[in-house]
Each structure stands twice: as C-alpha cells, then as structure tokens.
Amino acid sequence: MKKLINAPGDVVAESVAGFAAAHEDIVRAQFDPTFVVRRDAPVAGKVGIVSGGGSGHEPLHAGYVGVGMLDAAVPGAVFTSPTPDPILAATRAVDGGAGVLHIVKNYTGDVLNFETAAELASLEGIEVRSVVVADDVAVEDSLYTAGRRGVAGTVLVEKVAGAAAERGDDLAAVTAIAQHAIDNVRSMGVALSPCTVPHAGRPSFDLEEDEVEIGIGIHGEPGRHRVPLESADRITDHLLDAVTADLRLRPGERVLLLVNGMGGTPLSELHIVYGHARRRLEEAGIVVARSLVGNHVTSLEMQGASVTVLRLDDALLELWDAPVRTAALRSGL
Amino acid sequence: MKKLINAPGDVVAESVAGFAAAHEDIVRAQFDPTFVVRRDAPVAGKVGIVSGGGSGHEPLHAGYVGVGMLDAAVPGAVFTSPTPDPILAATRAVDGGAGVLHIVKNYTGDVLNFETAAELASLEGIEVRSVVVADDVAVEDSLYTAGRRGVAGTVLVEKVAGAAAERGDDLAAVTAIAQHAIDNVRSMGVALSPCTVPHAGRPSFDLEEDEVEIGIGIHGEPGRHRVPLESADRITDHLLDAVTADLRLRPGERVLLLVNGMGGTPLSELHIVYGHARRRLEEAGIVVARSLVGNHVTSLEMQGASVTVLRLDDALLELWDAPVRTAALRSGL
C-alpha cells in the first residue's frame, strides 16, 4: 500500500485538520466528536443542514460545507458510518432555531446512526427531519444497503437543499425540495481499478487487466456485471442507458448532467465521457441545461467514473443556480 | 492500459470538445488548429494572456481560461508541446489591441514553439511578450528542459497575470507582475506511482512497491532520488525544505501554500500533506496567508503530490484575491 499518510488510524483526523486549516475562511472543525461546520454556524432562523458518512469520498461531504449548501458534515472512519455521537453534536452546532435536515446516503449504518442522532436531538427539543438519497440504479440491494445505494447524486441534493435553506425556506419546504431532487436523480458508475482502505492495506477487490466493473458501488461493492474493457463511448452507453431508462426521460425535458470521477481517473477522461453522454442525451431530444464534471464523490484512488442525471424544473434550476461558497463548489463572479 | 478513452489519437480532441461543452458559459473551443478561448475573446483594450503545453496536466491550462485568468489555452498532444500554428491562432484570437502575454512552462519544445509563434504574431503587428515559469527546484536540467522545469507554480503565475490584465494593466505591467510572481515561487514534487501516456500504452517509469521518487517531473522525468516510502510528514519535509531553502524565506514573511495533487492521489492525502507543511511553515514564523489544495497541475493518473510556496507581497495578494471565473478556479460569493 502506497499512500501519503502517517498512521492509518490518524488519516481522518489529520485530513480533517488539514482541510479546515486550508479553508479556514469557510469552515471550522471540531474534534472528539469530529465534524466540520460552516464558520458562522449556527445561523439564527435558518434551517440547518447536516450530512455525513464514511470518509474516503472527498470532497464529499466536508467540501460542501459553506454558505448555500451544508451547515455541517460528519466524517466517519474510512468507508465506515459515523456514530450517533458526532451526528448529534453537529446537529446541535447548526441548530439556529428553525430545525435541522439530515441528508443521509442509503447505507444501513448511516441510516441507523442518523436516525438515532435525530431521536436524541428531538429529545433536546431540536426538530429534525431526514431524507435518504438512493440514486444508484445499478443494483437493488447491496453489501451495506437495503434498497438502492446513495452515490454522486447526493451532491446535487445537498446543493438544492442548501440553497433552499439559505433563502429562508422553512424545514418542511427544505425537506420537500430535497425529496423532490432525490425523486428525480439517478446514477450509475464503473470501476477500472479497486482502491485500498488504509486500515485494510490491500485492494478492496480484484479486477483482471482487461476487465471493468459496471455498476460499482462507491465502496467497491459489486455492481451489475464485469465486462472486458471497452471504449469510453460504449462504457458511457452502459451507464447512461441504465440511468435514463430508470428516470423515464422524455424528449424536451431539461436535465443536469454530472460526470463524476472516482478519484484516480484524469479529468480529460471524464470530459470524454461527458462529451459522449451529452451527445447521446441531445440526440434523444433532452436539453442538457446544466453540467458538472469532476471528482465530487470519490472512492479514494479508485479509477472509474459515474454518470448522474437530475431532471430539472424551474424550482430545481433556480436552486442549482443560487450562490454557493464551499471548498469544492463555488459560484462564479 | 486501462483508460476511459476511445482511440489514443482522439484523446485530446474529444477531451477538449467535452470540456468546452461542459463549460460553454465560460469558454469556446476551436479545432484544427486546436485551442480554447474565453467566450468573449478578444476583449478590446485588454492584454490577452495565452498559455499552453502538452496535454495530460488537466485542469492546466484550459481549466484556467476565463474572466480574471487566461484568455486562451493551447493543448498539445499528451506530454507534447503544441506546435507554433495553434499558438499563433490563439494569440490572434485573444488580441484585443493591447498586446498578448505568453506564459510558457520551461520545457525546450514549449519555449521554442511559443517563441516561433510570438515572432510570427509580431510580423502580423501583434505585440507579444513572454515569461517562462521555472519553479521546480528539484533538478537543474532535465529530460526535456534546460534549466529548471515549470510545474504547479504556473497556476499561480496565470492567476496573478490574469488579474492584472483584467483590471486594465498594460502589457509591460502585466509582464512585470508575472515575472515578479515567477521570481517568488518554488515547487517540488513526489511520485508514488507512474502514469501511462495513451499512445505509449505502458507506464512511463517503474517504481518498486515500497519506493517513491522525490523531485519527480510532471512528465515522469527523474527527480533527485528514490527513497523507501516514508510517512506523509517525512515526505512533506523533503519537499518543503527544498522549496523554502531555495526561496530563502525569512520569519514574518507571508506566503501562499499550494499542495497540488498529481491526479491519482485522494484529496484526503493532500490535506494531510497540507496540514504538516502549514504547521512547519508556521513553526518557522512564516505566515500562510492564502492556500490552495487540489489537483491543479496533474500528470494523468500519477499518484503523488507537490508543494509550492509563493512569497506574497501586497501587490501579489491583491491580484490573488481578485475575482476569477474559470472551470477550475472561481472566487466565492
């Protein structure tokens, strides 16, 4: 295992500390229990938004903490759900009196621990609602999941919900728009190589030299099938076809197209995938109204990519375009 | 070789096309000869700024085209200098009547081809000046370079020069501030793994399972020495010590600290490197006034990182903080 780390047990704490120092104008970090909050939390009268999950998917979630997006992110150990304790602490830290929304990726541990934290927060008088992101169309149940997994679509849900909270929507409205985004987003990914969890010290699975895994999970969970390495265009077809069929996209609809890197794939390759996916959508009469290409929900150094499509309406478009200032996503001038 | 590509010969064109489509609000691309320009180029009365070089270092350079930074980027084949023809075409395309600055990384092919393009542009009546970035302290001469190589510091030079041009500085002033940034920036990198150029089909060099290369070039050129894999803190020490010694940093000085990923290293590891480098600088009495952490000047899917330090003064600080809107770097709200 070759990694730029010190002790495997220190990876998360050291990484969070470095992240918070590099972005001290946007966030601050707390340790024991460990979470990251926006600098000005809690914002009085604003719905607080907390997300989190196992580490190893950076920039998710801490990279999306800031004005217009998350109020706090709770990192667990690598590929391991955070316990209720830091989730509760983060929930308290962002409670500005208007309630708190938990955005949870659909993994059994995450769902349970966020639920426990929400119950404990309720006992303290904090109103908490939760939404569960389950955008991965690859498989129905999985290694750590009952139902579909939550993957790259999570970033889009966090952006939309964050913008709604920032403009002053109440907890019911923020929850509703987050759920609306969840209902309209689908993803599927491919792995060209595995990744290595620091504590494990060896690759999470094996792939032959000429083999890729279609429908991979973001922790290396099995996907739909392994196929010989094909061209970028054919691989993109596999992912996009599954996503658009599940979304039941119709000609004339507007979408946001996200091509997400798994961590170890060059940006140039992601843009090749994007170019083909966009052409395919346009040929089908779909309007690609917004785009995002880059490493947003990663699996450590895994080589691979995922395709996410969010069906847009005016409400989602306005929230997507709203100002945002986080480490990993910023609006322009 | 496992890559998300179609034919190796189509990588650059398809990637540039996908990039331009994904960022159509910021740039447009031209093909044959191939370059990327900001959407509103040429901007009348503004100094135009052109950079470029071999592909494979994305987001450099096209990712930095936009308001407040580059007017055009010229991508060569992977790890291969662009020919004078597209550089000349890009120079014409950004000439708003106030002259054009070429920002060139110090590789023999780049220097020669930008020089030829500048001469041809001069014959057409376009005033062109050039600066050469040579920030890599690792080695004096290298595989493709006489003198020091130009590496991650290039992004900082492009930002500073772009901001100066955007506020209306004339060609002499933009050239002077770019040179001032060059004089005050130093970098050094480490590789944990090689990368594979699509046309070559096999890794550019070999490293043993427990070995890293200190002082690696961004094309996999040899560095200072190979050492057994050490802790992130010790590796960071090697890089930072070389950089700060060469810069002759003194207590009380302000710097921008850039920790750059080579493409295949997780963001979490870059933040561990950043955290240690920052602590070391602060212990030495240096003020880390600004920071940048991420994959900015990459080497395809290489695992590794580099540390860059830019000595700041009020002039550079103001230009660094100026608004910018590019695919890879944006100011916040």
XYZ file of C-alpha atoms in Angstrom:
666
model
C 0.000 0.000 0.000
C 1.460 3.324 -1.111
C -0.232 6.343 0.391
C 0.710 9.812 1.574
C -0.380 9.116 5.129
C 1.146 8.747 8.564
C -0.576 6.081 10.718
C -3.770 4.572 9.194
C -5.619 5.392 12.415
C -4.771 9.098 12.047
C -5.910 9.567 8.435
C -9.334 11.069 9.129
C -8.311 13.382 11.968
C -5.221 14.681 10.149
C -7.078 15.109 6.899
C -9.960 16.982 8.537
C -7.498 19.215 10.379
C -5.629 19.996 7.164
C -8.883 20.612 5.331
C -10.148 23.008 7.983
C -6.846 24.905 8.028
C -6.771 25.233 4.233
C -10.355 26.511 4.192
C -10.437 28.487 7.425
C -12.335 31.291 5.677
C -15.271 28.899 5.112
C -15.318 26.227 7.835
C -14.114 25.234 11.240
C -13.555 21.712 12.542
C -14.351 20.179 15.911
C -12.688 17.037 17.203
C -13.829 14.284 19.569
C -16.521 14.092 18.388
C -15.331 15.102 14.936
C -17.299 17.215 12.479
C -16.917 20.244 10.208
C -19.267 23.259 10.366
C -19.537 26.439 8.401
C -17.698 29.247 10.118
C -20.781 31.210 11.103
C -22.840 28.272 12.422
C -25.431 28.284 13.810
C -27.221 30.782 11.577
C -30.168 32.112 13.551
C -33.527 31.431 11.945
C -32.088 29.307 9.129
C -32.766 25.594 8.695
C -29.515 23.753 9.435
C -28.394 21.013 7.053
C -26.205 18.134 8.169
C -24.818 15.366 6.022
C -22.078 12.837 6.589
C -20.953 9.281 6.147
C -17.795 7.263 5.893
C -14.622 9.100 4.862
C -12.837 8.270 1.624
C -15.307 10.056 -0.665
C -13.706 13.501 -0.501
C -14.610 16.222 -1.291
C -17.952 14.764 -0.072
C -19.125 15.834 2.498
C -16.889 18.432 4.162
C -16.049 20.012 0.813
C -19.697 21.065 0.508
C -19.950 22.856 3.834
C -20.445 26.591 3.425
C -22.867 29.334 2.503
C -25.618 27.978 0.257
C -25.001 24.299 0.913
C -24.294 22.227 4.067
C -24.051 23.633 7.578
C -22.124 20.607 8.836
C -20.505 17.396 7.635
C -19.802 14.399 9.837
C -16.987 12.130 8.651
C -16.816 8.556 9.876
C -13.717 6.386 9.606
C -12.834 5.446 6.018
C -15.848 3.709 4.435
C -17.457 3.471 7.906
C -20.575 5.276 9.114
C -20.117 7.972 11.736
C -21.603 7.059 15.135
C -24.648 8.922 16.500
C -22.482 10.963 18.891
C -20.790 13.282 16.319
C -24.003 13.470 14.275
C -25.838 14.693 17.379
C -23.062 17.181 18.168
C -23.155 18.530 14.596
C -26.949 18.778 14.740
C -26.717 20.859 17.910
C -23.981 23.034 16.385
C -26.092 24.048 13.372
C -29.439 24.446 15.111
C -30.444 28.051 14.574
C -33.944 27.538 15.926
C -35.577 26.619 12.602
C -34.900 22.890 12.736
C -32.313 20.665 11.077
C -32.431 18.486 7.959
C -30.290 15.342 7.803
C -29.277 14.303 4.285
C -28.346 10.621 4.526
C -26.895 8.315 1.897
C -28.710 4.983 1.883
C -26.312 2.681 3.715
C -27.623 0.671 6.638
C -25.139 2.078 9.155
C -25.654 5.679 8.061
C -29.437 5.380 8.163
C -29.429 3.815 11.645
C -26.934 6.211 13.166
C -28.523 9.345 11.719
C -31.900 8.039 12.992
C -30.544 7.579 16.499
C -28.950 11.022 16.449
C -32.212 12.555 15.208
C -34.146 10.929 18.069
C -31.645 12.186 20.631
C -31.769 15.683 19.141
C -35.569 15.626 19.280
C -35.387 14.819 22.981
C -33.345 18.018 23.349
C -36.046 19.971 21.553
C -34.398 20.235 18.130
C -36.784 19.462 15.302
C -35.041 17.101 12.847
C -36.236 15.762 9.513
C -34.354 13.306 7.312
C -34.146 12.438 3.654
C -32.368 9.401 2.265
C -30.526 9.563 -1.073
C -30.716 6.333 -3.072
C -29.779 7.293 -6.618
C -27.681 4.319 -7.753
C -29.733 2.327 -10.275
C -27.120 -0.440 -10.563
C -28.446 -2.911 -8.014
C -31.493 -3.234 -5.791
C -29.800 -4.358 -2.546
C -26.083 -4.311 -1.891
C -23.308 -5.212 0.520
C -24.114 -2.462 3.037
C -27.538 -1.412 1.775
C -31.169 -2.427 1.768
C -32.568 -0.826 -1.377
C -30.528 1.372 -3.653
C -27.221 2.953 -2.669
C -26.692 6.687 -2.326
C -23.890 7.902 -4.597
C -22.940 11.016 -6.608
C -26.472 12.401 -6.813
C -26.009 13.307 -3.153
C -24.028 16.415 -4.119
C -26.936 17.712 -6.182
C -29.402 17.076 -3.357
C -27.115 18.891 -0.922
C -26.818 21.890 -3.275
C -30.548 22.205 -3.847
C -31.490 21.778 -0.185
C -28.716 24.144 0.896
C -29.922 26.864 -1.460
C -33.489 26.491 -0.222
C -32.376 26.812 3.395
C -30.184 29.794 2.568
C -33.066 31.750 1.026
C -35.126 31.152 4.156
C -37.409 28.227 3.317
C -38.782 26.521 6.428
C -37.944 22.954 7.454
C -40.942 21.413 5.707
C -40.150 23.221 2.460
C -36.425 22.393 2.554
C -37.261 18.753 3.246
C -39.769 18.697 0.397
C -37.391 20.166 -2.177
C -34.609 17.771 -1.081
C -37.024 14.871 -1.539
C -38.085 16.277 -4.911
C -34.429 16.283 -6.033
C -33.983 12.733 -4.740
C -37.047 11.606 -6.692
C -35.548 12.987 -9.894
C -31.895 11.940 -9.729
C -30.291 8.679 -10.858
C -26.674 7.491 -11.160
C -24.556 4.552 -12.213
C -20.789 4.025 -12.063
C -17.951 1.953 -13.451
C -14.648 0.911 -11.859
C -11.439 0.349 -13.804
C -9.410 -0.356 -10.675
C -10.066 -1.028 -6.990
C -8.996 1.181 -4.091
C -7.229 0.403 -0.840
C -8.644 1.303 2.567
C -5.683 2.382 4.756
C -6.620 0.082 7.638
C -7.011 -2.904 5.300
C -3.750 -2.304 3.463
C -4.785 -4.191 0.351
C -7.152 -3.567 -2.587
C -10.839 -3.970 -1.790
C -11.398 -6.270 -4.780
C -9.573 -7.657 -7.810
C -10.137 -6.850 -11.461
C -8.351 -8.526 -14.333
C -6.059 -6.427 -16.514
C -8.711 -6.098 -19.227
C -11.827 -6.064 -17.046
C -14.096 -3.316 -15.673
C -16.996 -3.493 -13.211
C -20.212 -1.879 -14.420
C -22.456 -0.624 -11.633
C -19.711 -0.446 -8.999
C -20.561 0.960 -5.569
C -18.548 3.791 -4.039
C -17.059 1.377 -1.506
C -16.175 -1.146 -4.165
C -19.389 -3.108 -3.635
C -20.239 -5.403 -6.545
C -22.173 -3.918 -9.444
C -24.174 -5.497 -12.238
C -21.507 -7.324 -14.161
C -17.888 -7.391 -15.170
C -17.135 -6.873 -18.810
C -13.954 -6.622 -20.845
C -12.608 -3.073 -21.108
C -14.489 -1.317 -23.903
C -14.235 2.136 -25.436
C -15.213 5.152 -23.342
C -18.249 5.616 -25.579
C -19.547 2.064 -25.031
C -18.948 2.197 -21.278
C -20.735 5.547 -21.131
C -23.651 3.995 -23.043
C -23.996 1.266 -20.381
C -24.180 3.856 -17.601
C -26.335 6.427 -19.357
C -28.843 3.914 -20.744
C -29.488 2.498 -17.287
C -29.886 5.957 -15.783
C -32.179 7.450 -18.423
C -34.365 4.341 -18.632
C -34.915 4.408 -14.888
C -35.687 8.143 -14.937
C -38.119 7.644 -17.865
C -36.761 10.770 -19.510
C -38.883 12.193 -22.311
C -37.821 14.401 -25.225
C -37.901 18.084 -24.361
C -37.107 17.588 -20.681
C -34.245 19.534 -19.133
C -31.533 17.850 -17.090
C -28.359 18.467 -15.173
C -25.639 16.064 -16.326
C -22.970 15.179 -13.763
C -19.958 13.097 -14.750
C -18.207 12.223 -11.530
C -14.698 10.837 -11.131
C -13.991 8.081 -8.608
C -10.696 9.720 -7.610
C -7.970 8.224 -9.790
C -9.273 8.990 -13.280
C -7.855 12.012 -15.136
C -10.173 14.946 -15.777
C -9.514 14.543 -19.507
C -11.175 11.105 -19.431
C -14.167 12.465 -17.520
C -14.611 15.074 -20.243
C -14.559 12.357 -22.913
C -17.335 10.552 -21.024
C -19.224 13.827 -20.606
C -18.968 14.656 -24.307
C -20.448 11.340 -25.358
C -23.181 11.329 -22.703
C -24.206 14.835 -23.668
C -24.323 13.978 -27.367
C -26.462 10.923 -26.613
C -28.886 12.954 -24.480
C -29.184 15.668 -27.100
C -29.812 13.088 -29.805
C -32.693 11.855 -27.657
C -34.128 15.350 -27.518
C -33.105 16.001 -23.916
C -31.872 19.505 -23.039
C -28.657 19.441 -21.011
C -29.302 22.714 -19.209
C -26.579 22.446 -16.562
C -23.407 20.375 -16.181
C -20.886 19.341 -13.576
C -17.704 17.364 -14.331
C -15.089 16.427 -11.770
C -14.165 14.403 -8.718
C -17.055 15.030 -6.347
C -17.961 11.698 -4.737
C -14.827 9.594 -4.850
C -13.684 6.183 -3.664
C -10.165 7.035 -2.512
C -7.861 6.455 -5.521
C -10.242 4.218 -7.489
C -10.111 4.663 -11.259
C -13.572 4.991 -12.699
C -16.468 7.332 -13.199
C -20.191 7.639 -12.752
C -22.935 9.319 -14.730
C -25.697 11.145 -12.881
C -28.768 12.767 -14.410
C -31.052 15.128 -12.474
C -34.361 16.008 -14.126
C -34.739 19.782 -13.772
C -37.758 22.000 -13.381
C -37.798 25.744 -12.731
C -37.675 25.235 -8.964
C -34.602 22.993 -9.067
C -32.901 25.161 -11.679
C -33.246 28.276 -9.548
C -31.791 26.475 -6.523
C -28.929 24.977 -8.536
C -28.021 28.436 -9.834
C -28.151 30.090 -6.409
C -24.861 31.392 -4.961
C -22.694 28.892 -3.124
C -19.348 29.127 -1.405
C -17.784 25.876 -0.284
C -14.330 24.349 -0.711
C -15.443 22.135 -3.602
C -18.247 24.085 -5.276
C -18.416 27.821 -5.789
C -20.487 30.038 -7.944
C -18.553 32.340 -10.205
C -18.483 36.095 -10.265
C -3.549 0.090 -20.134
C -6.976 0.803 -18.638
C -8.387 4.173 -19.559
C -11.781 5.707 -20.279
C -10.812 6.652 -23.817
C -11.720 5.729 -27.370
C -8.717 5.777 -29.738
C -5.456 7.146 -28.241
C -5.197 9.574 -31.157
C -8.592 11.089 -30.314
C -7.987 11.735 -26.609
C -7.092 15.418 -26.823
C -9.738 16.444 -29.371
C -12.542 14.544 -27.610
C -11.482 15.771 -24.215
C -11.290 19.406 -25.349
C -14.690 19.113 -27.015
C -16.234 17.646 -23.872
C -14.562 20.292 -21.727
C -15.848 23.124 -23.907
C -19.381 21.694 -23.911
C -19.397 21.278 -20.132
C -18.182 24.851 -19.641
C -19.914 26.595 -22.539
C -20.814 29.513 -20.265
C -17.091 30.273 -19.844
C -15.162 29.084 -22.920
C -15.381 28.033 -26.526
C -13.060 25.667 -28.357
C -11.612 25.863 -31.859
C -10.273 22.834 -33.695
C -7.565 22.417 -36.334
C -5.690 24.218 -35.023
C -6.961 23.396 -31.557
C -7.220 25.866 -28.689
C -9.667 27.064 -26.024
C -10.574 30.748 -25.573
C -12.745 32.602 -23.137
C -16.210 33.117 -24.577
C -15.916 36.848 -25.025
C -12.425 36.864 -26.612
C -10.950 39.117 -27.802
C -11.634 41.695 -25.095
C -10.991 45.095 -26.640
C -8.263 47.089 -24.920
C -7.286 44.258 -22.555
C -3.939 42.479 -22.619
C -4.578 38.937 -23.841
C -2.942 36.055 -21.968
C -2.121 32.757 -23.654
C -0.658 29.671 -22.032
C -0.420 26.083 -23.150
C 1.696 22.985 -23.328
C 1.344 19.258 -23.605
C -1.977 17.746 -22.540
C -2.197 15.370 -19.594
C -1.895 18.051 -16.899
C -5.605 18.908 -16.670
C -7.111 21.150 -15.435
C -3.986 23.052 -16.608
C -4.290 25.007 -18.913
C -7.832 25.063 -20.329
C -9.346 24.874 -16.849
C -7.894 28.313 -16.127
C -9.377 30.095 -19.137
C -11.963 32.680 -18.167
C -12.539 36.103 -16.678
C -9.629 37.114 -14.458
C -7.171 34.488 -15.692
C -6.218 33.144 -19.155
C -7.728 34.307 -22.429
C -6.629 31.160 -24.245
C -5.030 27.766 -23.650
C -3.279 25.724 -26.316
C -3.161 21.973 -25.667
C -0.559 19.849 -27.426
C -0.748 16.082 -27.683
C -0.304 14.295 -24.340
C 3.037 15.372 -22.808
C 3.978 17.003 -26.157
C 4.405 20.709 -26.864
C 1.819 22.364 -29.094
C 3.213 23.462 -32.472
C 3.545 27.186 -33.330
C 0.431 27.073 -35.526
C -2.254 26.769 -32.790
C -0.256 29.098 -30.517
C -0.302 31.726 -33.265
C -4.015 31.187 -33.884
C -4.769 31.541 -30.165
C -2.625 34.678 -29.992
C -4.626 36.233 -32.820
C -7.904 35.175 -31.210
C -7.175 36.992 -27.938
C -5.540 40.113 -29.350
C -7.710 42.999 -28.220
C -5.238 45.615 -29.363
C -3.274 45.874 -26.122
C -0.807 43.100 -26.848
C -0.528 39.494 -25.707
C 1.475 37.811 -22.958
C 2.619 34.213 -23.407
C 3.055 32.278 -20.174
C 5.340 29.361 -21.002
C 6.448 26.449 -18.854
C 10.170 25.848 -19.187
C 10.368 22.842 -21.500
C 12.540 23.078 -24.586
C 9.719 22.350 -27.041
C 7.302 24.776 -25.401
C 9.872 27.554 -25.272
C 10.850 27.121 -28.941
C 7.312 26.836 -30.264
C 5.951 29.768 -28.270
C 8.966 31.802 -29.450
C 8.247 30.978 -33.087
C 4.555 31.804 -32.654
C 5.474 35.109 -30.980
C 7.724 36.050 -33.883
C 5.024 35.222 -36.420
C 2.456 37.209 -34.425
C 4.852 40.174 -34.302
C 5.118 40.079 -38.085
C 1.341 40.480 -38.124
C 1.599 43.515 -35.890
C 0.602 41.889 -32.597
C 2.879 42.868 -29.737
C 3.820 39.745 -27.785
C 5.850 39.357 -24.614
C 6.760 36.095 -22.926
C 7.556 34.864 -19.469
C 8.935 31.433 -18.664
C 7.922 29.618 -15.490
C 10.710 27.516 -13.971
C 9.632 26.849 -10.397
C 10.739 23.241 -9.861
C 13.744 23.274 -7.511
C 14.323 19.515 -7.809
C 16.904 19.428 -10.600
C 18.878 21.944 -12.636
C 18.474 20.406 -16.111
C 16.091 17.613 -17.007
C 14.905 15.255 -19.709
C 13.083 17.911 -21.745
C 14.459 21.033 -20.099
C 17.491 23.264 -19.977
C 17.323 24.886 -16.565
C 14.529 24.296 -14.137
C 11.172 22.794 -15.107
C 7.902 24.681 -14.930
C 5.374 22.903 -12.727
C 2.487 23.731 -10.345
C 3.606 27.309 -9.691
C 2.348 28.042 -13.210
C -1.241 28.220 -11.934
C -0.312 30.980 -9.506
C 1.517 32.941 -12.217
C -1.507 32.612 -14.507
C -3.856 33.844 -11.781
C -1.761 36.860 -10.903
C -1.112 37.889 -14.502
C -4.746 37.323 -15.430
C -5.963 39.540 -12.625
C -3.551 42.292 -13.639
C -4.750 42.150 -17.245
C -8.384 42.125 -16.135
C -8.017 45.325 -14.117
C -6.503 47.027 -17.143
C -2.744 46.913 -16.594
C -0.782 47.408 -19.821
C 1.422 44.747 -21.410
C 4.602 45.914 -19.692
C 2.927 45.904 -16.289
C 1.270 42.506 -16.775
C 4.590 41.056 -17.916
C 6.376 42.585 -14.934
C 3.950 41.222 -12.361
C 4.020 37.766 -13.982
C 7.824 37.833 -13.776
C 7.603 39.020 -10.179
C 5.423 36.005 -9.325
C 7.840 33.701 -11.153
C 10.752 35.123 -9.176
C 8.971 34.328 -5.920
C 7.527 30.864 -6.487
C 9.168 27.460 -5.962
C 7.879 23.884 -6.105
C 8.932 20.274 -5.639
C 7.006 17.042 -6.144
C 6.970 13.366 -5.277
C 5.635 10.389 -7.223
C 4.232 7.248 -5.616
C 3.311 5.702 -8.954
C 3.992 6.333 -12.645
C 1.383 7.254 -15.256
C 0.661 5.869 -18.711
C 0.597 8.018 -21.846
C -2.249 6.682 -24.060
C -0.060 6.415 -27.169
C 2.685 4.595 -25.272
C 0.336 2.122 -23.604
C 2.658 1.352 -20.734
C 3.845 3.162 -17.559
C 6.393 5.911 -18.139
C 8.755 4.514 -15.486
C 8.916 1.827 -12.817
C 8.899 2.220 -9.076
C 9.329 -0.609 -6.602
C 6.420 -1.470 -4.313
C 7.995 0.418 -1.400
C 9.728 3.197 -3.322
C 8.875 6.838 -4.123
C 10.638 9.356 -6.353
C 11.454 12.677 -4.710
C 11.664 15.599 -7.121
C 9.638 13.938 -9.885
C 8.824 15.950 -13.009
C 5.250 16.310 -14.246
C 6.042 14.045 -17.200
C 7.654 11.441 -15.008
C 11.140 12.855 -15.585
C 13.680 11.717 -12.993
C 13.917 13.707 -9.780
C 16.589 13.894 -7.113
C 16.492 10.423 -5.659
C 14.380 7.411 -4.939
C 13.760 6.604 -1.335
C 11.761 3.975 0.501
C 8.166 5.020 1.166
C 8.141 7.148 4.306
C 5.390 8.825 6.314
C 3.491 11.711 4.742
C 5.150 14.046 7.254
C 8.692 12.985 6.284
C 7.966 13.159 2.560
C 6.447 16.597 3.028
C 9.589 17.654 4.891
C 11.757 16.676 1.907
C 9.630 18.782 -0.454
C 9.098 21.769 1.808
C 12.703 22.004 2.991
C 13.969 22.166 -0.585
C 11.397 24.792 -1.533
C 11.832 27.099 1.443
C 15.632 26.897 1.355
C 15.651 27.911 -2.290
C 13.224 30.768 -1.640
C 15.308 31.926 1.356
C 12.148 32.537 3.336
C 12.527 34.641 6.441
C 10.359 34.717 9.575
C 7.465 37.145 9.254
C 7.121 36.761 5.505
C 3.709 35.921 4.041
C 3.208 33.065 1.594
C 0.602 31.243 -0.439
C 0.895 27.479 0.166
C -0.250 25.244 -2.685
C -0.406 21.480 -2.226
C -1.032 20.044 -5.655
C -2.135 16.536 -6.499
C -0.607 14.682 -9.455
C -4.004 13.242 -10.414
C -4.359 9.886 -8.678
C -3.907 10.854 -5.033
C -7.022 11.300 -2.872
C -7.831 14.801 -1.642
C -7.665 13.488 1.938
C -3.954 12.722 1.480
C -3.301 16.166 0.001
C -4.868 17.693 3.098
C -2.581 15.623 5.334
C 0.411 16.978 3.402
C -1.015 20.496 3.592
C -1.567 20.255 7.352
C 2.023 19.257 8.018
C 3.522 21.778 5.587
C 1.497 24.560 7.124
C 2.497 23.590 10.661
C 6.157 23.536 9.625
C 5.915 26.963 7.990
C 4.166 28.467 10.990
C 6.758 26.992 13.348
C 9.357 28.821 11.241
C 7.491 32.091 11.710
C 6.102 32.194 8.169
C 2.536 33.472 7.739
C 0.446 31.209 5.492
C -1.840 33.960 4.237
C -3.500 32.043 1.393
C -3.881 28.365 0.483
C -4.821 26.148 -2.409
C -5.178 22.358 -2.180
C -6.233 20.117 -5.036
C -5.443 18.611 -8.401
C -4.305 21.598 -10.445
C -1.260 20.528 -12.455
C -1.536 16.792 -12.870
C 0.329 14.011 -14.615
C -2.580 11.936 -15.879
C -3.346 9.351 -13.180
C 0.014 9.557 -11.390
C -0.144 9.190 -7.603
C 1.844 11.883 -5.890
C 1.837 15.498 -4.847
C 3.862 18.656 -4.979
C 4.386 21.525 -2.586
C 4.534 25.074 -3.950
C 5.276 28.226 -1.986
C 4.706 31.720 -3.388
C 6.169 34.619 -1.393
C 3.431 37.232 -1.170
C 3.541 40.990 -1.023
C 0.582 43.393 -1.101
C 0.630 43.531 -4.907
C 0.502 39.746 -5.344
C -2.059 39.346 -2.572
C -4.439 41.816 -4.209
C -4.133 40.025 -7.546
C -4.590 36.588 -5.992
C -7.766 37.786 -4.256
C -9.223 39.389 -7.390
C -12.379 37.813 -8.855
C -11.894 34.866 -11.190
C -14.287 32.646 -13.101
C -12.784 29.617 -14.783
C -13.685 25.929 -14.824
C -11.064 25.043 -12.225
C -10.745 28.172 -10.096
C -13.511 30.520 -9.016
C -13.786 33.164 -6.415
C -16.592 32.732 -3.968
C -19.629 34.891 -3.409
